[in-house]
Short mmCIF file of C-alpha atoms (C1' of nucleotides) in Angstrom, two decimals:
data_model
loop_
_atom_site.label_atom_id
_atom_site.label_comp_id
_atom_site.label_asym_id
_atom_site.label_seq_id
_atom_site.Cartn_x
_atom_site.Cartn_y
_atom_site.Cartn_z
CA MET A 1 159.34 291.14 252.85
CA LYS A 2 161.91 289.07 250.92
CA SER A 3 159.81 287.36 247.75
CA PRO A 4 160.11 283.82 247.66
CA LEU A 5 162.52 283.98 244.77
CA GLU A 6 165.13 286.12 246.72
CA LYS A 7 164.90 283.81 249.51
CA ALA A 8 165.28 280.63 246.84
CA ARG A 9 168.68 282.66 245.13
CA LYS A 10 170.11 283.15 248.60
CA ASN A 11 170.45 279.78 249.83
CA PRO A 12 171.50 277.65 246.97
CA GLU A 13 171.29 274.56 249.25
CA SER A 14 167.81 274.86 250.08
CA MET A 15 165.31 273.07 248.95
CA LYS A 16 163.49 275.32 247.22
CA ALA A 17 166.65 276.57 245.31
CA ARG A 18 167.18 273.36 243.60
CA ILE A 19 164.12 272.71 242.99
CA LEU A 20 164.06 275.81 241.25
CA ALA A 21 167.02 275.61 239.20
CA VAL A 22 166.70 272.06 237.90
CA ALA A 23 162.94 273.83 236.94
CA ARG A 24 164.96 276.47 235.00
CA ARG A 25 166.99 273.60 232.90
CA ILE A 26 163.71 271.39 231.99
CA PHE A 27 160.85 274.08 231.13
CA GLY A 28 164.11 275.94 229.03
CA GLU A 29 164.36 272.74 227.03
CA TYR A 30 161.02 271.55 226.48
CA GLY A 31 158.87 274.26 226.74
CA PHE A 32 156.79 275.25 229.57
CA HIS A 33 154.05 271.98 227.84
CA GLY A 34 156.42 269.91 226.77
CA THR A 35 157.89 269.82 231.07
CA THR A 36 156.09 267.77 233.74
CA THR A 37 155.81 268.49 237.01
CA ARG A 38 157.12 264.77 237.78
CA MET A 39 160.33 265.64 235.61
CA ILE A 40 161.41 267.86 237.50
CA ALA A 41 160.19 266.40 240.71
CA LYS A 42 162.15 263.48 239.32
CA GLU A 43 165.03 264.95 239.36
CA VAL A 44 165.93 266.56 241.96
CA GLY A 45 164.79 263.57 243.68
CA ILE A 46 161.82 264.13 245.52
CA ASP A 47 157.76 263.67 245.40
CA ILE A 48 155.82 265.90 242.74
CA SER A 49 153.79 267.32 246.62
CA THR A 50 157.24 268.72 248.07
CA LEU A 51 157.04 270.86 244.39
CA HIS A 52 154.15 271.71 244.73
CA TYR A 53 154.47 272.41 248.83
CA HIS A 54 157.36 274.78 247.66
CA TRP A 55 155.94 276.86 244.97
CA GLY A 56 152.24 275.98 244.55
CA ASP A 57 151.33 275.39 240.70
CA LYS A 58 152.31 275.18 237.90
CA ASN A 59 152.24 277.52 236.53
CA ASP A 60 154.02 279.78 239.43
CA LEU A 61 156.94 278.03 239.27
CA TYR A 62 157.08 278.56 235.82
CA GLU A 63 156.23 282.18 236.46
CA ALA A 64 158.66 282.17 238.81
CA VAL A 65 161.61 280.56 236.28
CA VAL A 66 160.85 283.27 234.15
CA MET A 67 161.65 285.84 236.58
CA ASP A 68 164.35 284.61 237.67
CA VAL A 69 165.64 284.51 234.57
CA ASN A 70 165.26 287.64 233.81
CA ASN A 71 166.84 288.78 236.40
CA ASP A 72 169.72 286.87 236.48
CA LEU A 73 169.68 288.78 232.35
CA GLY A 74 169.31 292.04 233.76
CA ARG A 75 171.82 292.07 236.25
CA GLU A 76 174.99 290.32 233.91
CA LEU A 77 173.85 292.95 231.10
CA LEU A 78 174.21 295.57 233.91
CA LYS A 79 177.74 294.09 234.53
CA VAL A 80 178.87 294.03 231.05
CA GLU A 81 178.23 297.86 230.53
CA LYS A 82 180.46 298.36 233.68
CA ILE A 83 183.07 297.28 231.43
CA VAL A 84 182.49 298.48 228.55
CA HIS A 85 181.69 301.68 229.50
CA GLY A 86 183.40 305.56 228.09
CA SER A 87 185.20 302.79 224.99
CA SER A 88 184.53 303.11 221.21
CA LEU A 89 181.97 301.73 219.85
CA GLU A 90 183.76 299.08 217.76
CA GLU A 91 185.41 298.31 221.39
CA ARG A 92 182.11 297.92 223.05
CA LEU A 93 180.66 295.46 220.46
CA ASN A 94 183.63 293.66 220.67
CA VAL A 95 183.87 293.03 224.61
CA SER A 96 179.49 293.06 224.70
CA ILE A 97 180.31 290.09 222.89
CA ASP A 98 182.61 288.13 224.35
CA LYS A 99 180.69 288.88 228.11
CA MET A 100 177.82 287.90 227.09
CA MET A 101 178.95 285.18 225.02
CA ASP A 102 180.83 284.00 227.96
CA TYR A 103 177.53 284.62 230.08
CA LEU A 104 174.56 283.23 228.14
CA PHE A 105 177.19 279.79 226.59
CA ASP A 106 177.39 279.22 230.68
CA HIS A 107 173.51 279.48 231.43
CA PRO A 108 171.77 278.69 227.57
CA GLU A 109 168.88 277.79 230.06
CA ILE A 110 168.19 281.92 229.76
CA SER A 111 168.59 282.08 226.42
CA ASN A 112 165.81 279.23 225.91
CA LEU A 113 163.57 280.61 227.94
CA VAL A 114 164.09 283.30 225.98
CA LEU A 115 162.91 282.11 222.50
CA LEU A 116 161.17 279.80 224.00
CA ARG A 117 158.73 282.73 225.29
CA TYR A 118 159.26 285.23 222.30
CA PHE A 119 158.33 281.93 219.87
CA SER A 120 155.83 279.77 221.06
CA LYS A 121 152.06 280.57 222.39
CA THR A 122 150.85 278.57 226.09
CA ARG A 123 148.03 277.33 226.15
CA ASN A 124 146.62 278.82 229.42
CA GLU A 125 147.59 282.48 229.61
CA ILE A 126 151.18 282.46 231.66
CA ASP A 127 151.55 286.06 231.76
CA VAL A 128 154.84 286.78 232.66
CA ASP A 129 156.81 290.41 232.07
CA PHE A 130 159.86 289.61 230.30
CA LYS A 131 161.51 293.01 230.45
CA VAL A 132 162.38 292.84 226.81
CA PRO A 133 161.10 296.81 226.51
CA GLU A 134 163.34 297.99 229.32
CA PHE A 135 166.07 295.49 228.54
CA SER A 136 165.95 296.60 224.71
CA GLY A 137 165.85 300.56 225.62
CA ASP A 138 168.54 300.23 227.44
CA ILE A 139 170.55 298.56 225.55
CA ALA A 140 170.48 300.76 222.47
CA ARG A 141 171.56 303.71 224.84
CA ALA A 142 174.75 302.60 225.98
CA MET A 143 175.06 301.32 221.95
CA GLY A 144 174.49 305.01 221.18
CA LEU A 145 171.13 304.02 219.26
CA ALA A 146 169.06 306.31 221.71
CA LYS A 147 169.20 309.28 222.95
CA ASP A 148 166.80 308.74 225.81
CA ALA A 149 166.36 305.19 227.13
CA LYS A 150 163.13 305.44 228.17
CA ASN A 151 161.82 306.84 224.06
CA PRO A 152 164.12 304.27 222.11
CA SER A 153 163.02 304.68 218.44
CA PRO A 154 161.27 301.88 216.74
CA ARG A 155 165.02 301.30 214.71
CA SER A 156 166.95 301.92 217.50
CA MET A 157 164.94 298.46 218.87
CA MET A 158 164.43 296.43 215.87
CA LYS A 159 168.76 296.64 216.22
CA VAL A 160 169.26 295.65 219.23
CA LEU A 161 166.72 293.36 218.66
CA SER A 162 168.01 291.45 215.80
CA ILE A 163 171.19 291.22 218.12
CA MET A 164 170.08 289.63 221.28
CA ASN A 165 167.85 287.26 219.09
CA SER A 166 171.63 286.72 216.65
CA MET A 167 173.00 286.10 220.45
CA HIS A 168 170.67 284.16 221.80
CA SER A 169 169.68 281.73 218.91
CA PHE A 170 173.40 280.77 218.71
CA VAL A 171 173.56 279.43 222.52
CA SER A 172 170.14 277.91 221.62
CA GLY A 173 170.10 276.69 218.55
CA GLU A 174 174.28 274.85 220.36
CA ASN A 175 172.59 271.65 220.23
CA PHE A 176 171.45 271.24 216.49
CA PHE A 177 173.99 273.37 215.02
CA ARG A 178 177.02 272.15 216.30
CA PRO A 179 177.31 268.47 215.09
CA MET A 180 175.81 270.20 211.73
CA LEU A 181 179.20 271.74 211.80
CA LYS A 182 181.06 269.90 213.44
CA LEU A 183 182.33 271.50 215.84
CA ASP A 184 183.52 271.32 219.18
CA ARG A 185 182.22 273.48 222.35
CA LYS A 186 184.80 274.95 222.27
CA ASN A 187 185.69 275.87 218.41
CA TYR A 188 181.59 276.56 218.20
CA ILE A 189 181.85 279.16 220.80
CA ARG A 190 185.05 280.96 218.85
CA ALA A 191 182.78 280.92 215.41
CA VAL A 192 179.84 282.46 217.78
CA LYS A 193 182.03 285.51 218.26
CA GLU A 194 183.82 285.51 216.06
CA THR A 195 180.12 285.23 213.07
CA LEU A 196 178.56 288.91 215.23
CA LYS A 197 181.74 290.86 215.87
CA PHE A 198 181.36 289.84 211.09
CA LEU A 199 178.15 290.45 211.08
CA LEU A 200 177.24 293.71 213.21
CA ILE A 201 180.47 295.43 214.04
CA PRO A 202 180.28 296.62 210.13
CA ALA A 203 176.62 297.51 210.71
CA PHE A 204 177.19 299.84 213.43
CA VAL A 205 180.57 301.20 212.72
CA LEU A 206 180.04 301.94 209.02
CA GLN A 207 176.73 304.31 210.63
CA GLU A 208 178.31 305.92 212.93
CA GLY A 209 180.91 307.00 210.50
CA LYS A 210 178.02 307.84 207.81
CA THR A 211 175.67 309.85 210.67
CA LYS A 212 178.08 311.93 212.73
CA LYS A 213 179.77 313.62 214.06
CA GLY A 214 181.12 312.18 217.51
CA GLY A 215 177.90 311.67 219.39
CA ASP A 216 177.30 307.82 220.60
CA SER A 217 177.18 308.71 224.73
CA PRO A 218 177.34 305.52 226.30
CA GLU A 219 176.55 306.81 229.93
CA ALA A 220 174.64 306.17 232.63
CA PRO A 221 174.35 302.39 233.22
CA LEU A 222 173.11 299.69 230.77
CA ALA A 223 169.54 298.16 232.89
CA LYS A 224 168.36 300.09 235.79
CA GLU A 225 167.12 296.79 238.53
CA LYS A 226 164.26 299.05 238.81
CA LYS A 227 160.74 296.99 240.13
CA LYS A 228 161.44 293.81 241.92
CA ALA A 229 160.47 290.12 240.37
CA ARG A 230 156.86 289.86 241.32
CA PRO A 231 157.15 286.90 244.33
CA ALA A 232 156.05 283.79 243.16
CA LYS A 233 153.05 282.62 245.16
CA THR A 234 154.25 281.66 248.77
CA ALA A 235 153.04 278.48 250.19
CA GLU A 236 151.90 278.39 253.03
CA MET B 1 153.11 256.19 194.55
CA LYS B 2 152.76 259.30 195.19
CA SER B 3 153.57 259.36 199.53
CA PRO B 4 149.98 260.85 201.85
CA LEU B 5 151.89 264.60 201.41
CA GLU B 6 151.87 264.60 197.98
CA LYS B 7 148.35 263.68 198.05
CA ALA B 8 147.61 265.70 200.20
CA ARG B 9 148.74 269.19 198.16
CA LYS B 10 147.44 267.65 195.25
CA ASN B 11 144.37 268.37 196.34
CA PRO B 12 144.16 271.33 198.68
CA GLU B 13 140.69 270.45 199.65
CA SER B 14 140.71 266.90 200.59
CA MET B 15 140.15 266.13 204.30
CA LYS B 16 143.54 265.18 203.96
CA ALA B 17 144.88 268.28 203.39
CA ARG B 18 143.22 270.82 205.53
CA ILE B 19 143.83 268.39 208.03
CA LEU B 20 147.75 269.09 207.43
CA ALA B 21 146.74 273.78 206.50
CA VAL B 22 145.64 273.33 210.31
CA ALA B 23 148.17 271.54 212.33
CA ARG B 24 151.06 273.56 210.51
CA ARG B 25 149.60 275.63 212.43
CA ILE B 26 149.09 274.65 215.42
CA PHE B 27 152.12 273.31 215.78
CA GLY B 28 153.67 276.71 214.53
CA GLU B 29 152.35 278.52 217.24
CA TYR B 30 152.36 275.27 221.16
CA GLY B 31 154.81 273.40 219.71
CA PHE B 32 154.98 270.26 219.55
CA HIS B 33 153.83 269.34 222.74
CA GLY B 34 151.89 272.72 224.11
CA THR B 35 149.13 271.09 220.83
CA THR B 36 146.98 268.77 220.81
CA THR B 37 145.03 265.77 218.24
CA ARG B 38 141.54 267.34 219.73
CA MET B 39 142.56 271.38 219.08
CA ILE B 40 143.39 270.88 215.60
CA ALA B 41 140.01 268.65 214.92
CA LYS B 42 138.93 271.00 216.64
CA GLU B 43 140.00 273.94 214.28
CA VAL B 44 139.39 271.82 211.35
CA GLY B 45 135.54 270.74 212.72
CA ILE B 46 135.89 266.73 212.72
CA ASP B 47 135.73 264.72 215.90
CA ILE B 48 140.32 263.13 216.13
CA SER B 49 139.39 259.74 215.07
CA THR B 50 139.07 261.19 211.54
CA LEU B 51 142.14 263.12 211.84
CA HIS B 52 144.42 259.81 213.36
CA TYR B 53 142.46 258.34 210.47
CA HIS B 54 143.74 260.36 207.72
CA TRP B 55 147.05 260.34 209.64
CA GLY B 56 147.70 258.27 212.04
CA ASP B 57 149.10 258.77 215.02
CA LYS B 58 150.37 262.02 216.27
CA ASN B 59 154.49 261.34 215.60
CA ASP B 60 153.50 260.82 212.23
CA LEU B 61 151.39 263.98 211.74
CA TYR B 62 154.56 265.72 213.56
CA GLU B 63 155.94 264.02 211.21
CA ALA B 64 154.15 265.03 207.85
CA VAL B 65 154.49 268.66 208.96
CA VAL B 66 158.00 268.95 209.07
CA MET B 67 158.56 268.01 205.89
CA ASP B 68 155.74 269.89 204.45
CA VAL B 69 156.65 272.68 205.47
CA ASN B 70 160.01 271.36 204.47
CA ASN B 71 158.79 270.96 201.19
CA ASP B 72 157.65 274.67 200.61
CA LEU B 73 161.46 276.38 202.71
CA GLY B 74 163.55 274.36 199.90
CA ARG B 75 161.09 275.51 197.15
CA GLU B 76 160.60 279.33 198.04
CA LEU B 77 164.74 279.47 198.01
CA LEU B 78 164.93 277.89 194.87
CA LYS B 79 162.84 280.50 193.50
CA VAL B 80 164.48 283.00 194.89
CA GLU B 81 167.69 282.26 193.50
CA LYS B 82 166.97 281.87 190.28
CA ILE B 83 165.18 286.10 191.12
CA VAL B 84 168.55 286.88 192.19
CA HIS B 85 170.85 284.78 189.96
CA GLY B 86 173.60 286.53 188.11
CA SER B 87 173.33 290.25 190.37
CA SER B 88 176.37 291.81 192.32
CA LEU B 89 176.79 290.74 195.68
CA GLU B 90 174.88 293.79 197.27
CA GLU B 91 172.33 293.42 194.40
CA ARG B 92 171.73 289.67 195.49
CA LEU B 93 170.76 290.18 199.58
CA ASN B 94 168.40 293.02 198.90
CA VAL B 95 165.95 291.03 196.74
CA SER B 96 167.28 287.63 199.16
CA ILE B 97 165.63 289.13 201.73
CA ASP B 98 162.80 291.26 200.27
CA LYS B 99 161.27 288.20 198.71
CA MET B 100 162.52 286.34 202.02
CA MET B 101 160.66 287.57 204.07
CA ASP B 102 157.70 288.52 202.57
CA TYR B 103 157.98 284.77 201.92
CA LEU B 104 157.81 283.72 205.76
CA PHE B 105 155.49 286.71 206.08
CA ASP B 106 152.81 285.40 204.50
CA HIS B 107 153.30 281.74 206.14
CA PRO B 108 154.71 282.49 210.03
CA GLU B 109 153.99 279.27 210.47
CA ILE B 110 157.63 278.22 208.85
CA SER B 111 159.71 280.71 210.81
CA ASN B 112 157.81 279.06 213.79
CA LEU B 113 157.94 275.36 212.97
CA VAL B 114 161.98 275.94 212.64
CA LEU B 115 163.17 277.85 215.15
CA LEU B 116 161.15 275.42 217.86
CA ARG B 117 163.14 272.64 215.86
CA TYR B 118 166.41 274.21 216.73
CA PHE B 119 166.08 275.29 219.89
CA SER B 120 163.11 272.78 221.53
CA LYS B 121 163.16 269.53 223.04
CA THR B 122 160.10 267.00 222.55
CA ARG B 123 160.14 264.13 225.62
CA ASN B 124 159.19 262.07 223.58
CA GLU B 125 162.49 261.56 220.89
CA ILE B 126 161.40 262.73 216.98
CA ASP B 127 163.52 262.47 214.21
CA VAL B 128 162.54 264.33 211.27
CA ASP B 129 165.41 266.44 208.70
CA PHE B 130 165.18 269.40 208.78
CA LYS B 131 167.43 269.56 205.83
CA VAL B 132 169.32 272.62 207.24
CA PRO B 133 172.12 271.68 206.44
CA GLU B 134 172.15 270.94 202.84
CA PHE B 135 170.29 274.32 203.19
CA SER B 136 173.01 275.97 204.43
CA GLY B 137 175.43 274.46 202.21
CA ASP B 138 173.07 275.80 198.92
CA ILE B 139 172.62 279.68 200.81
CA ALA B 140 176.47 279.97 201.35
CA ARG B 141 177.50 278.92 197.49
CA ALA B 142 174.57 280.67 196.35
CA MET B 143 175.92 283.96 197.85
CA GLY B 144 179.30 283.47 197.04
CA LEU B 145 180.79 282.52 200.60
CA ALA B 146 181.80 278.84 199.31
CA LYS B 147 183.02 277.15 196.16
CA ASP B 148 181.05 273.77 196.55
CA ALA B 149 177.47 273.57 198.43
CA LYS B 150 178.01 270.05 199.56
CA ASN B 151 180.78 271.84 201.88
CA PRO B 152 180.63 274.63 203.10
CA SER B 153 183.27 275.69 205.72
CA PRO B 154 182.12 276.04 208.45
CA ARG B 155 182.53 279.78 209.27
CA SER B 156 180.25 279.85 205.84
CA MET B 157 177.53 277.34 207.74
CA MET B 158 177.22 280.06 210.44
CA LYS B 159 177.19 283.07 208.60
CA VAL B 160 174.46 281.39 206.46
CA LEU B 161 173.24 280.62 209.21
CA SER B 162 172.41 283.65 211.18
CA ILE B 163 171.11 284.91 208.26
CA MET B 164 168.26 282.44 208.26
CA ASN B 165 168.11 282.67 212.14
CA SER B 166 167.53 286.15 212.45
CA MET B 167 164.84 286.74 209.46
CA HIS B 168 163.48 283.66 211.22
CA SER B 169 163.04 285.21 214.87
CA PHE B 170 161.53 288.69 213.16
CA VAL B 171 159.31 286.49 211.45
CA SER B 172 158.40 284.39 214.65
CA GLY B 173 158.40 287.02 217.95
CA GLU B 174 156.01 289.12 215.47
CA ASN B 175 153.58 288.94 218.15
CA PHE B 176 155.75 289.92 220.90
CA PHE B 177 157.94 292.52 219.46
CA ARG B 178 155.07 293.96 217.20
CA PRO B 179 153.19 295.32 219.88
CA MET B 180 156.81 296.32 222.06
CA LEU B 181 157.53 298.81 218.54
CA LYS B 182 153.70 299.88 218.13
CA LEU B 183 154.20 299.31 214.67
CA ASP B 184 151.37 298.32 212.38
CA ARG B 185 152.31 295.01 210.32
CA LYS B 186 152.96 296.56 206.79
CA ASN B 187 155.63 299.30 209.31
CA TYR B 188 156.71 296.25 210.90
CA ILE B 189 157.86 293.51 207.90
CA ARG B 190 159.15 297.05 206.66
CA ALA B 191 161.57 298.07 209.50
CA VAL B 192 162.26 294.22 209.58
CA LYS B 193 163.91 293.64 205.95
CA GLU B 194 165.63 297.80 206.58
CA THR B 195 166.86 296.27 209.52
CA LEU B 196 167.70 293.15 208.19
CA LYS B 197 170.18 294.63 205.18
CA PHE B 198 171.24 297.82 207.75
CA LEU B 199 172.69 295.02 209.54
CA LEU B 200 173.96 292.22 206.91
CA ILE B 201 174.41 294.17 204.15
CA PRO B 202 177.92 296.33 204.85
CA ALA B 203 179.51 293.31 206.91
CA PHE B 204 178.98 290.42 203.05
CA VAL B 205 179.88 293.62 200.96
CA LEU B 206 182.52 294.34 203.38
CA GLN B 207 184.65 291.23 203.01
CA GLU B 208 183.71 290.48 199.79
CA GLY B 209 185.75 294.10 199.01
CA LYS B 210 188.55 293.19 201.61
CA THR B 211 188.99 289.38 200.40
CA LYS B 212 187.92 288.51 196.27
CA LYS B 213 188.64 289.87 192.70
CA GLY B 214 186.36 289.38 191.68
CA GLY B 215 184.99 285.49 193.31
CA ASP B 216 181.71 285.60 194.32
CA SER B 217 180.13 282.80 192.35
CA PRO B 218 176.36 282.40 192.27
CA GLU B 219 175.85 279.67 190.18
CA ALA B 220 173.92 276.52 190.05
CA PRO B 221 170.37 276.01 191.59
CA LEU B 222 169.95 277.00 195.56
CA ALA B 223 168.41 274.23 196.57
CA LYS B 224 167.55 270.89 194.89
CA GLU B 225 164.70 269.58 195.92
CA LYS B 226 166.92 266.24 196.37
CA LYS B 227 165.16 262.81 197.65
CA LYS B 228 161.33 263.25 197.83
CA ALA B 229 160.04 264.59 201.93
CA ARG B 230 159.06 260.57 203.78
CA PRO B 231 156.31 259.22 203.04
CA ALA B 232 154.10 259.33 206.19
CA LYS B 233 152.48 256.39 207.47
CA THR B 234 149.71 255.36 205.27
CA ALA B 235 145.87 254.95 207.51
CA GLU B 236 144.48 252.30 206.10
"C1'" DT C 1 159.02 265.38 277.07
"C1'" DT C 2 155.92 267.43 274.98
"C1'" DG C 3 154.54 270.50 270.86
"C1'" DT C 4 155.30 272.91 267.74
"C1'" DG C 5 156.20 273.92 262.98
"C1'" DA C 6 158.51 272.61 258.50
"C1'" DC C 7 158.94 269.62 255.57
"C1'" DT C 8 158.44 264.86 253.07
"C1'" DC C 9 156.17 261.72 250.81
"C1'" DC C 10 152.73 257.79 249.78
"C1'" DA C 11 147.79 257.15 248.62
"C1'" DT C 12 144.67 258.79 245.55
"C1'" DC C 13 142.17 262.27 242.67
"C1'" DA C 14 139.87 264.45 238.88
"C1'" DT C 15 140.97 266.09 233.98
"C1'" DT C 16 143.23 265.74 230.15
"C1'" DT C 17 144.75 263.45 226.38
"C1'" DG C 18 146.68 259.64 222.68
"C1'" DA C 19 144.16 256.75 220.34
"C1'" DT C 20 140.72 252.58 219.08
"C1'" DT C 21 136.26 250.63 218.04
"C1'" DG C 22 132.37 249.64 216.06
"C1'" DA C 23 128.61 251.77 214.27
"C1'" DA C 24 126.21 254.98 210.67
"C1'" DT C 25 126.32 256.99 205.95
"C1'" DA C 26 128.52 258.63 201.66
"C1'" DC C 27 130.67 257.03 197.18
"C1'" DT C 28 132.01 254.30 193.79
"C1'" DA C 29 131.85 251.02 190.23
"C1'" DC C 30 129.01 248.05 188.10
"C1'" DG D 1 120.03 249.27 192.90
"C1'" DT D 2 123.95 246.77 194.95
"C1'" DA D 3 127.99 245.78 196.85
"C1'" DG D 4 132.26 246.91 198.50
"C1'" DT D 5 135.25 250.99 199.90
"C1'" DA D 6 135.71 255.27 201.34
"C1'" DT D 7 134.68 258.42 205.32
"C1'" DT D 8 133.24 259.95 209.46
"C1'" DC D 9 131.63 260.35 214.01
"C1'" DA D 10 129.80 259.18 218.58
"C1'" DA D 11 131.71 256.27 222.47
"C1'" DT D 12 134.85 254.51 225.15
"C1'" DC D 13 139.80 253.76 226.77
"C1'" DA D 14 143.94 253.28 228.80
"C1'" DA D 15 147.74 256.26 229.97
"C1'" DA D 16 149.93 260.79 231.94
"C1'" DT D 17 149.64 264.72 233.75
"C1'" DG D 18 148.57 267.79 237.78
"C1'" DA D 19 146.71 267.95 241.95
"C1'" DT D 20 145.87 267.06 246.81
"C1'" DG D 21 144.54 265.01 251.84
"C1'" DG D 22 147.17 263.73 255.21
"C1'" DA D 23 150.38 260.57 258.03
"C1'" DG D 24 155.12 260.12 259.28
"C1'" DT D 25 159.64 262.20 259.73
"C1'" DC D 26 163.19 265.43 262.15
"C1'" DA D 27 164.05 269.60 264.61
"C1'" DC D 28 163.96 272.39 268.15
"C1'" DA D 29 162.29 275.38 271.67
"C1'" DA D 30 159.64 275.36 275.62
#
DNA sequence: TTGTGACTCCATCATTTGATTGAATACTAC
DNA sequence: GTAGTATTCAATCAAATGATGGAGTCACAA
């Protein structure tokens, strides 16, 4: 049986999918409390009751958005890992940064939603599994930081978190940072990639030289795409 | 003539100061739209009308909070810069990371508010100057990345931004990351410092060796503590 | 054609939330 | 003490917001 999310993804023209897409963007921009169902409905061009008809209440919609974003991010990580599989550590970092930044800059609401989830509370406790632990473990292993993705050391996790945080920060902060730097979008993206490489590559490459013989083992896919997203409440 | 903010700071026992302190924390946790004036008033133990009496409307209070945080952050940056003044680049980074992280972990609402401001919009356009450009320029110069704090290159700014973002991310994300890493607070803080040093020091030290003779010139104070915070509306 | 189900919107509600008023109380200067 | 100011709160308002009921519309199968 299909979850509502899958159905919505299947047909991007469906009302349900259109609502989800707009909700992603607006929740990402304004956060949960900063977003009203009326804002979303108006943007889609429908009445709020139509929105509720398709997605239930505001919480349900938000959860669907979060899970949708999770799925996309997981898929992309998997894709990137396949591309860099087998390369040297430096090359893996180089290519991963390029690919991930291109992807995130194309879908900035992903970074927005991830960071808002990290940093901000909601009054009514919404509990959506953001899959950070899984992702982090997989990335850590793919980077050669941990042998076992299921049991990464806190140290490896921290490194992965700082990589992901740095990436998301520059994407989400574009509206704030770019005017300040007086760069156009293209040059901003270039500068971000350059800065991330400047920061990350020396640290990881140096460490590899210091502590290792040849043990960065980049095997196995990055994200396992386990357990499907919990279906959002189906309207009936 | 004193601004309300200064008055509030002067006497931390005053109602005005107590409200401001609570507002800082709650706005930091829940963001602007996630915070209600009633939440703040309740936490202080007063009626909302008392809150409005002292600080005007919600926007005014939020602006006061933002400026208060700015002042504190500027003061601390200045302090840290004085401490590390004259040391080697590696030592400057080491000590700065230690000091700044201790400070931010003691005042996590600062990181929360800074990041929320970067990443999230508010429905009604609140425009508070967050002084990021100034700070960044001063930090860049203090780090030896730019000769002139008033005209840092975009490249230097980007580096400073990534440093600040990484710091703030780990502070604001504590509630999310720490349970995931299964670390107690003390060890989390230690791990954050270690990770930041792992990432930042190789990059900057390597670069210095590569491009420079001896030109990291750490002179002049870090933050200039210019123009006072614009006074929040005085209730009368 | 009629019936059914999916979909959409209009009208409307209840609650939350920002904000104000005016009466009480505390404090200060004289 | 008293006048006058500063502070506080209970009561209340208006707008925003989440949510629902029910009527109307449409496509399509029987």
